[in-house]
Amino acid sequence: MAIRLDNGQLRLVVAPELGGCVVRFDALTAAGPLPLFRPGSEAEHDPNKMGLYPLLPWSNRISDGGFDWRGRHYSLAANLAGEPLPIHGDGWQQAWQVEHQGQTELRLGLCSSWQPPFDYRAVLTYRLEEGGLTVELMLTHLGDVPAPYGLGLHPWFPRSADVRLEAPADGVWEVDAEQLPTRWRRMEADDSWNFAVAASLPAGRIDNLFTGWNGQALLSWPERGIALDVTTLPNLSRYLLFSPGENADFFCFEPVSHDVDAHHFPDPTAQGLVELQRGQSLRQQWRFCLSEATR
């Protein structure tokens, strides 16, 4: 059953049993609800058709059917139809338990140990505050064997012809046919993917990871007169940008803690993964603050 939070300005609908996903996030206006995330449906059973879900214990894809860690190989099965590689971890495909529910705050919990070496407890908190939504994710490793962890969020936003993104980065990873990183290139001032200042989304497909981010972004829809300020705490230095193209009705701006397929780099921790010992935790916060767009 979906749970609603409402502070008079904003309304959030969450489906704990569907990976703790956000079904809808709307501004409450005199003209009716105004979607800030791509609106989903409470009758839907696919988190990928909703507005947001958490990414844990890793983000995006892992190649080669698994990875090696501390001399041991861990196999990972593909977990999404049409995707040959395991993607986005397991948190988005499990039912979360309600631990606290109030008018403006919801806290969910999840314990997962079915996919070694990941053995963790996670707490996902949604909180409506004045003018914004705060999402907090804390993960604690419970296993005896140390394991590499990463976190992220996967929101979908409405795509319109006028939408603008401002999210400075120093570089971007080019990818192969499996969407795995092949070459990092520096972001030049005249690059069509340079979002150091507010710019339109690419007309064609994009599904790439950007690096050297400062953890702050601005998404704006001038024709609707609204914008979302995105901030992270601690500041994240990476984000993924995904959209099938200009005819799509959505795009994804995903603030994440590590590179795609970081598990297969020579030094995965240099690519953002964090090795946790038993009892150690990761905590990350994201905030989406509603503001007026400059026309």
Coordinates of C-alpha atoms in Angstrom, one line a residue:
M1 CA 0.0 0.0 0.0
A2 CA 1.3 3.4 -1.0
I3 CA 2.0 5.9 1.8
R4 CA 1.4 9.7 1.5
L5 CA 3.4 12.5 3.0
D6 CA 2.0 16.1 2.8
N7 CA 3.2 19.4 4.3
G8 CA 0.7 21.6 2.5
Q9 CA 3.2 22.7 -0.2
L10 CA 4.4 19.3 -1.4
R11 CA 3.1 15.8 -1.5
L12 CA 5.1 12.6 -1.7
V13 CA 3.7 9.1 -2.4
V14 CA 6.0 6.1 -1.6
A15 CA 5.5 2.4 -2.2
P16 CA 7.6 0.6 0.4
E17 CA 7.0 -2.9 -1.1
L18 CA 8.3 -1.7 -4.5
G19 CA 11.9 -1.1 -3.6
G20 CA 11.0 1.8 -1.4
C21 CA 10.3 3.8 -4.5
V22 CA 8.7 7.2 -4.9
V23 CA 5.5 6.9 -6.9
R24 CA 4.9 10.7 -7.1
F25 CA 6.5 13.9 -5.9
D26 CA 4.2 16.9 -6.6
A27 CA 4.0 20.6 -5.8
L28 CA 0.6 21.5 -4.5
T29 CA -0.7 24.5 -6.5
A30 CA -4.0 26.2 -6.9
A31 CA -4.3 24.6 -10.3
G32 CA -3.7 21.1 -8.9
P33 CA -0.7 18.9 -8.3
L34 CA 2.4 19.8 -10.4
P35 CA 4.7 16.8 -10.9
L36 CA 8.4 17.4 -9.9
F37 CA 9.4 13.8 -10.6
R38 CA 8.0 11.8 -13.5
P39 CA 4.6 10.7 -12.1
G40 CA 4.0 7.0 -11.6
S41 CA 0.8 5.1 -10.8
E42 CA -0.1 3.2 -7.6
A43 CA -1.4 0.4 -9.8
E44 CA 2.0 -0.1 -11.4
H45 CA 4.4 -2.8 -10.2
D46 CA 7.6 -1.8 -11.9
P47 CA 9.9 0.6 -10.0
N48 CA 11.4 1.6 -13.4
K49 CA 8.1 3.3 -14.2
M50 CA 8.0 5.4 -11.0
G51 CA 9.6 8.6 -9.9
L52 CA 12.7 7.5 -7.9
Y53 CA 14.3 4.6 -6.2
P54 CA 17.5 4.1 -4.1
L55 CA 20.6 2.5 -5.5
L56 CA 22.4 0.0 -3.2
P57 CA 24.7 -1.7 -2.6
W58 CA 26.0 -0.4 -5.9
S59 CA 25.0 1.9 -8.8
N60 CA 24.6 1.0 -12.4
R61 CA 26.2 -2.1 -14.1
I62 CA 28.8 -4.6 -13.1
S63 CA 30.5 -6.6 -15.9
D64 CA 31.7 -10.1 -16.3
G65 CA 29.0 -11.8 -14.3
G66 CA 30.5 -10.6 -11.0
F67 CA 33.8 -9.4 -9.5
D68 CA 36.8 -10.4 -7.4
W69 CA 37.3 -9.1 -3.9
R70 CA 40.1 -9.9 -1.5
G71 CA 41.0 -13.0 -3.6
R72 CA 37.6 -14.4 -3.9
H73 CA 35.2 -14.3 -6.8
Y74 CA 31.6 -13.3 -6.3
S75 CA 29.1 -14.1 -9.0
L76 CA 26.2 -11.8 -9.7
A77 CA 23.2 -12.7 -11.9
A78 CA 21.5 -10.3 -14.3
N79 CA 18.4 -8.9 -12.6
L80 CA 16.5 -6.9 -15.2
A81 CA 14.8 -8.2 -18.3
G82 CA 16.6 -7.0 -21.4
E83 CA 19.8 -6.2 -19.4
P84 CA 22.6 -8.7 -19.8
L85 CA 24.5 -7.3 -16.7
P86 CA 23.5 -7.0 -13.1
I87 CA 22.3 -3.4 -12.5
H88 CA 21.6 -1.1 -9.6
G89 CA 22.1 -3.6 -6.8
D90 CA 19.2 -5.3 -5.0
G91 CA 17.6 -2.7 -2.8
W92 CA 15.2 -1.5 -5.6
Q93 CA 13.9 -5.0 -6.1
Q94 CA 13.0 -5.8 -2.5
A95 CA 10.2 -4.8 -0.1
W96 CA 11.1 -2.3 2.6
Q97 CA 9.6 -2.3 6.0
V98 CA 7.9 0.7 7.5
E99 CA 9.8 1.7 10.7
H100 CA 8.3 5.2 11.2
Q101 CA 5.5 7.1 9.5
G102 CA 4.4 10.6 10.2
Q103 CA 2.7 13.4 8.3
T104 CA 5.9 14.6 6.7
E105 CA 8.5 11.9 7.4
L106 CA 8.7 8.2 6.5
R107 CA 11.5 5.8 7.6
L108 CA 11.9 2.5 5.9
G109 CA 14.3 -0.4 6.7
L110 CA 15.8 -3.3 4.7
C111 CA 18.0 -6.2 5.6
S112 CA 19.6 -8.1 2.7
S113 CA 22.1 -10.9 2.8
W114 CA 21.1 -13.1 -0.2
Q115 CA 23.8 -11.8 -2.5
P116 CA 27.4 -12.3 -1.1
P117 CA 29.5 -10.5 -0.2
F118 CA 26.8 -8.0 0.5
D119 CA 25.2 -8.4 3.9
Y120 CA 23.7 -5.2 5.1
R121 CA 21.0 -3.3 6.9
A122 CA 19.8 -0.1 5.2
V123 CA 17.6 2.7 6.4
L124 CA 15.9 5.0 3.9
T125 CA 14.3 8.2 5.1
Y126 CA 12.0 10.5 3.1
R127 CA 11.3 13.9 4.7
L128 CA 9.2 16.8 3.4
E129 CA 10.6 20.1 4.6
E130 CA 9.6 23.7 3.7
G131 CA 10.1 23.9 0.0
G132 CA 11.9 20.6 -0.5
L133 CA 12.3 16.9 -0.1
T134 CA 15.3 15.3 1.7
V135 CA 16.2 11.7 1.0
E136 CA 18.7 10.0 3.4
L137 CA 20.2 6.6 3.0
M138 CA 22.3 4.8 5.6
L139 CA 23.8 1.3 5.0
T140 CA 25.6 -0.8 7.6
H141 CA 27.6 -3.9 6.7
L142 CA 26.7 -6.9 8.8
G143 CA 28.9 -9.6 7.2
D144 CA 32.1 -11.1 8.6
V145 CA 33.9 -10.6 5.2
P146 CA 34.6 -7.0 4.2
A147 CA 32.7 -5.9 1.1
P148 CA 32.7 -2.9 -1.3
Y149 CA 29.7 -0.6 -1.2
G150 CA 28.3 2.3 -3.2
L151 CA 25.1 4.4 -3.0
G152 CA 23.0 6.5 -5.3
L153 CA 19.6 7.7 -6.2
H154 CA 17.7 7.0 -9.5
P155 CA 15.2 9.8 -10.1
W156 CA 13.2 10.3 -13.3
F157 CA 12.3 13.9 -14.2
P158 CA 9.8 15.2 -16.8
R159 CA 11.5 16.0 -20.0
S160 CA 10.2 18.9 -22.1
A161 CA 11.7 21.0 -24.9
D162 CA 12.6 23.8 -22.6
V163 CA 14.2 21.8 -19.7
R164 CA 17.7 23.0 -18.6
L165 CA 20.4 21.3 -16.6
E166 CA 23.2 23.0 -14.7
A167 CA 25.7 20.5 -13.2
P168 CA 29.4 21.3 -13.7
A169 CA 31.8 18.4 -14.3
D170 CA 35.4 18.1 -15.4
G171 CA 35.0 15.0 -17.5
V172 CA 32.7 12.2 -18.8
W173 CA 33.1 8.5 -19.5
E174 CA 32.5 7.3 -23.0
V175 CA 30.8 3.9 -23.1
D176 CA 30.5 0.8 -25.3
A177 CA 27.4 -1.1 -26.5
E178 CA 26.9 -2.6 -23.0
Q179 CA 27.0 0.9 -21.5
L180 CA 30.4 0.1 -19.8
P181 CA 33.1 2.8 -19.5
T182 CA 35.8 2.7 -22.2
R183 CA 37.5 6.1 -22.1
W184 CA 37.4 9.2 -19.9
R185 CA 37.6 12.5 -21.6
R186 CA 38.0 16.0 -20.2
M187 CA 35.0 18.3 -20.6
E188 CA 35.9 21.2 -22.9
A189 CA 34.1 24.6 -22.8
D190 CA 32.5 24.0 -26.2
D191 CA 31.4 20.4 -25.5
S192 CA 27.7 19.9 -26.2
W193 CA 27.6 17.9 -22.9
N194 CA 29.0 20.7 -20.9
F195 CA 26.5 21.7 -18.2
A196 CA 28.7 24.2 -16.3
V197 CA 26.0 26.7 -17.1
A198 CA 22.4 25.9 -17.7
A199 CA 22.0 24.0 -21.0
S200 CA 19.6 21.9 -23.0
L201 CA 19.8 18.2 -22.9
P202 CA 21.3 16.4 -25.9
A203 CA 18.9 15.6 -28.7
G204 CA 20.2 12.0 -29.0
R205 CA 20.6 9.2 -26.5
I206 CA 22.8 9.8 -23.5
D207 CA 23.7 7.3 -20.7
N208 CA 27.0 8.4 -19.3
L209 CA 28.7 9.1 -16.1
F210 CA 30.2 12.6 -15.4
T211 CA 33.0 13.2 -12.9
G212 CA 34.4 16.1 -11.0
W213 CA 31.0 17.4 -10.0
N214 CA 30.6 19.7 -7.0
G215 CA 27.5 17.9 -5.6
Q216 CA 25.1 20.7 -6.6
A217 CA 22.8 20.9 -9.7
L218 CA 19.9 23.0 -11.0
L219 CA 17.1 21.5 -13.1
S220 CA 14.7 24.0 -14.5
W221 CA 11.5 24.1 -16.6
P222 CA 11.1 27.7 -17.6
E223 CA 7.7 27.3 -19.3
R224 CA 6.3 25.7 -16.1
G225 CA 8.1 28.4 -14.0
I226 CA 9.7 25.9 -11.7
A227 CA 13.2 24.6 -10.9
L228 CA 14.7 22.0 -8.5
D229 CA 17.9 22.7 -6.7
V230 CA 19.7 19.4 -6.1
T231 CA 22.3 19.2 -3.3
T232 CA 24.2 16.3 -1.8
L233 CA 25.7 15.9 1.7
P234 CA 28.5 14.9 1.8
N235 CA 29.1 16.3 -1.7
L236 CA 29.0 13.7 -4.3
S237 CA 31.5 14.1 -7.2
R238 CA 29.7 11.9 -9.8
Y239 CA 26.4 11.8 -11.6
L240 CA 24.8 9.8 -14.4
L241 CA 22.7 11.4 -17.0
F242 CA 20.3 9.2 -19.0
S243 CA 17.7 9.9 -21.6
P244 CA 16.7 7.9 -24.7
G245 CA 16.5 11.2 -26.7
E246 CA 14.5 14.4 -27.3
N247 CA 11.2 12.5 -27.9
A248 CA 11.3 10.8 -24.5
D249 CA 9.0 12.3 -21.8
F250 CA 11.7 11.8 -19.1
F251 CA 15.3 12.0 -18.3
C252 CA 17.3 10.7 -15.3
F253 CA 19.8 12.7 -13.3
E254 CA 21.4 10.3 -10.9
P255 CA 23.8 11.5 -8.1
V256 CA 26.0 8.5 -7.3
S257 CA 29.0 7.7 -5.2
H258 CA 31.1 5.7 -7.6
D259 CA 32.0 5.1 -11.3
V260 CA 30.1 2.6 -13.5
D261 CA 31.7 -0.9 -13.1
A262 CA 34.1 0.5 -10.5
H263 CA 34.5 -3.1 -9.2
H264 CA 36.6 -4.0 -12.2
F265 CA 39.0 -1.0 -12.1
P266 CA 42.6 -1.6 -10.8
D267 CA 41.7 0.3 -7.6
P268 CA 37.9 0.2 -7.1
T269 CA 38.2 2.5 -4.0
A270 CA 39.8 5.2 -6.2
Q271 CA 36.6 5.0 -8.3
G272 CA 34.4 5.7 -5.3
L273 CA 33.6 2.3 -3.8
V274 CA 34.0 2.1 0.0
E275 CA 35.1 -1.1 1.7
L276 CA 33.1 -1.7 4.9
Q277 CA 34.1 -3.9 7.8
R278 CA 31.4 -5.5 9.9
G279 CA 29.5 -2.7 11.7
Q280 CA 30.8 0.1 9.5
S281 CA 28.3 2.4 7.8
L282 CA 27.8 4.7 4.8
R283 CA 25.5 7.6 5.0
Q284 CA 24.3 9.9 2.2
Q285 CA 21.8 12.7 1.9
W286 CA 20.1 14.2 -1.2
R287 CA 17.9 17.3 -1.2
F288 CA 15.5 18.5 -3.9
C289 CA 14.4 22.1 -3.2
L290 CA 11.6 23.7 -5.3
S291 CA 12.3 27.2 -6.6
E292 CA 11.1 29.5 -9.4
A293 CA 12.7 29.1 -12.8
T294 CA 14.2 32.1 -14.6
R295 CA 12.4 32.5 -17.9

